[in-house]
Amino acid sequence: MSNNFQYYSPTKVIFGKDTEAQVGALVKEQNCKKVLVHFGGQSAVKSGLIDKVKASLDETGVAHVELGGVVPNPHIAKVYEGIELCKKEGVDFILAVGGGSVIDSAKAIAYGLAYDGDVWDLFAGKGIKAPGCFPLGSVLTISAAGSETSNSCVITDEKTGLKRSYNDNIARPKFAIMDPELTKTLPDYQTESGCTDIMMHTMERYFTNGGNLELTDSLAEGLLRTVIKYAKILHTEPDNYEARAEIMWAGSLAHNDLTGCGNNGGDFASHLLEHEMGGMFDVTHGAGLAAVWPSWARYVYKDCLPRFVKYAVNVMGVTPAATDEETALKGIEAMEEFYHAIGMPINFKELGIAPTAEQKAQMADSCAQACGGSKGSAKKLYRDDFLAIYNMADV
């Protein structure tokens, strides 16, 4: 039986080639006075994208200032820097030019501009609700996080190594410009890490107990099959525009809550586990998810067996075995084979990390603290469960 739900996805999407030329007009529609153009490293500058964005803003008479330097697993220090710059310059709109890290940093700045206290309070698990959020938009350059249309935001306190999320619909961008051509310069590892993250956003909503809608399942399964198909193509044909377009659109649909309508809110234990890995070891998010998911799956599948069987058959194309347990395990194995086919890791060793027993215990403790003691829908997990999964992944 499905659950009651609300679906809210207000972001205006402008999709296709050369759509970044429309950014000035889109920002102008927001009736803002001054824009912060927020971006990451030098790739957006060297590619000429930042110049295109500024030229478009200039053409429509929109004043702007810049702040680059956002890193993967975006830092709270950069957020603080952005808040101070915006206050000094009188900025009233944030434009993120980049991927999920840049968009999340922009969201955190937007929260901070509307909050009198320390914006980290929102992420630190104090139960504080954001009183407001300055408007923002995005020009997407990486297909992965889905932050361009989602309510999610993840920030890392680089001093403590804590990586924490805060979700609120008030931070959904006003618009998202999505030109698949802008993703063609990405290294394969980053592209495939993005594909993994996209799939995981749907899988977190798929592997649940407590009710599902058949239509939502069909949408989720179709999205997952599509990403599997085109992730493999991009691994050998990085300039394939059709594949880039399919993956980019899948990224937004995977995390704007569409593939979770009617379930009990999703599992998201794999994300919780990876956030601690990302905070401690600064690993690429999608690759970290791939490294921990097989161990999570083998730890929980018996408690969510019908969903794992359905996934194995409908998504991974597994022929049903003699027992449901065998079918489920074949599905997990097929997923591992897919990860390897696109160059993704399936354990800590392949990810390139070697956490000590003390570090694994620290991550498990932090998981329990971050989620208030327990997390999961496929199977409710506690501190000792988190540690057991980390130990399984450490092979």
Phi, psi and omega in degrees: 000133181281163178261157170299151179206160169242138178239125185221115180217081190276355186291130175280124182256129176242107193244135172133180184296137174065016182291343178296342178293345182271000189299321180300313180296321181293319177293320179303324180298337183277357178057038179268163181260325183208139186245139167269119173270109188251131183210180185263244182277207186274351184297320179293331178282310183297327180287345183090359184294317181298320177297320178297316180297313181295322179296319179295320177295318179298320181298330181260007175074028180262120179290152184205155171230164185239149169212109176258190175095010176291135180250162172303148190055066193304142188269146178293332179298321178292325176298313178301318179299318179294320179298314181295319179297317181296320178295317181296321186266356181071035180287138177231011175209138181250127177245113179270126177242098184161205180259203185300323181296317179293317181295320178295320176298319178296319178297317180296321175298317180297321174297313185298327179292339181256005186237132183284336183266200178281120184299337178298337177306324181293327184268342190278004177078027180273359180076018180274134178261136179299129180284345180181182181200128176294150181291150179213161175220175183216150167243107190279133178238353180223128177271111182191283194289333184074009183295342181294339177230358185269174175262008189268153178207129180233127183229148179248133169273102187294341180283324182257344184081008180277129177245116189227154182245157171215131184239130178200133182297340181292346180263004178295129183301150178291325177210158175226117175270123187232098177251107182303334179301330183291347181265358187291338182274357182291142171297153182302319182300320180289320177300311184286329172298322176296317178300320178296317179297318178301312180298318183295327177299326176279320180297325177299330180272341185274317184275081183225155166252150175111015173114140179209155173264135180298320179296317177298318177301317181295319177297315181296314181295321178295319178297315181296317178296322180296315180295319177302313181299309188277337172297320178295319179296315182293336179296332180244341180231073185296341180267007183288107185294319180303315180295318178300318181294316180299316181292319181297315180291323177299323181301319179288315182293333182288337187229019173260015175085358180301318185277010176240005182298124175095353177269190185264023177108350177095171183266293175061020174288325179297320177295319178301314179298318182289327180302322178291322176296317180294319180293322183276321188244358178055042180279158175296130190303308182298318179296321177297321177296317179298323183289331184259338186299315181302322179291318175302315184298316180291335179282330189247349195299327182294333180275353181220041192301315181300324180289321179292325176294314180298318178297314181302316184280310189278335181253311185270355176070028180283136173284128182307135180269188184295327179231158178298323180297318178297318179297315180299315180295324176296324178294319177295318178297320179295325177293319177298319178296321177296314178304315179294325181296334179251014175080023180261151180279161176233010176200176183296319181301314179291332177288335179096022177237155179219073182296140176286169177301321179295319180293321177295320177296321178296318178296319179296317177300317182292324175302311182298321179293317184295326184260005179077021175118320183213156181208147172123153175240320175302319173204131179288124186248144178238184186307312182293330176292316177302316180296319180298320179292318176301320180293321178296323181284344183268069182245000000 
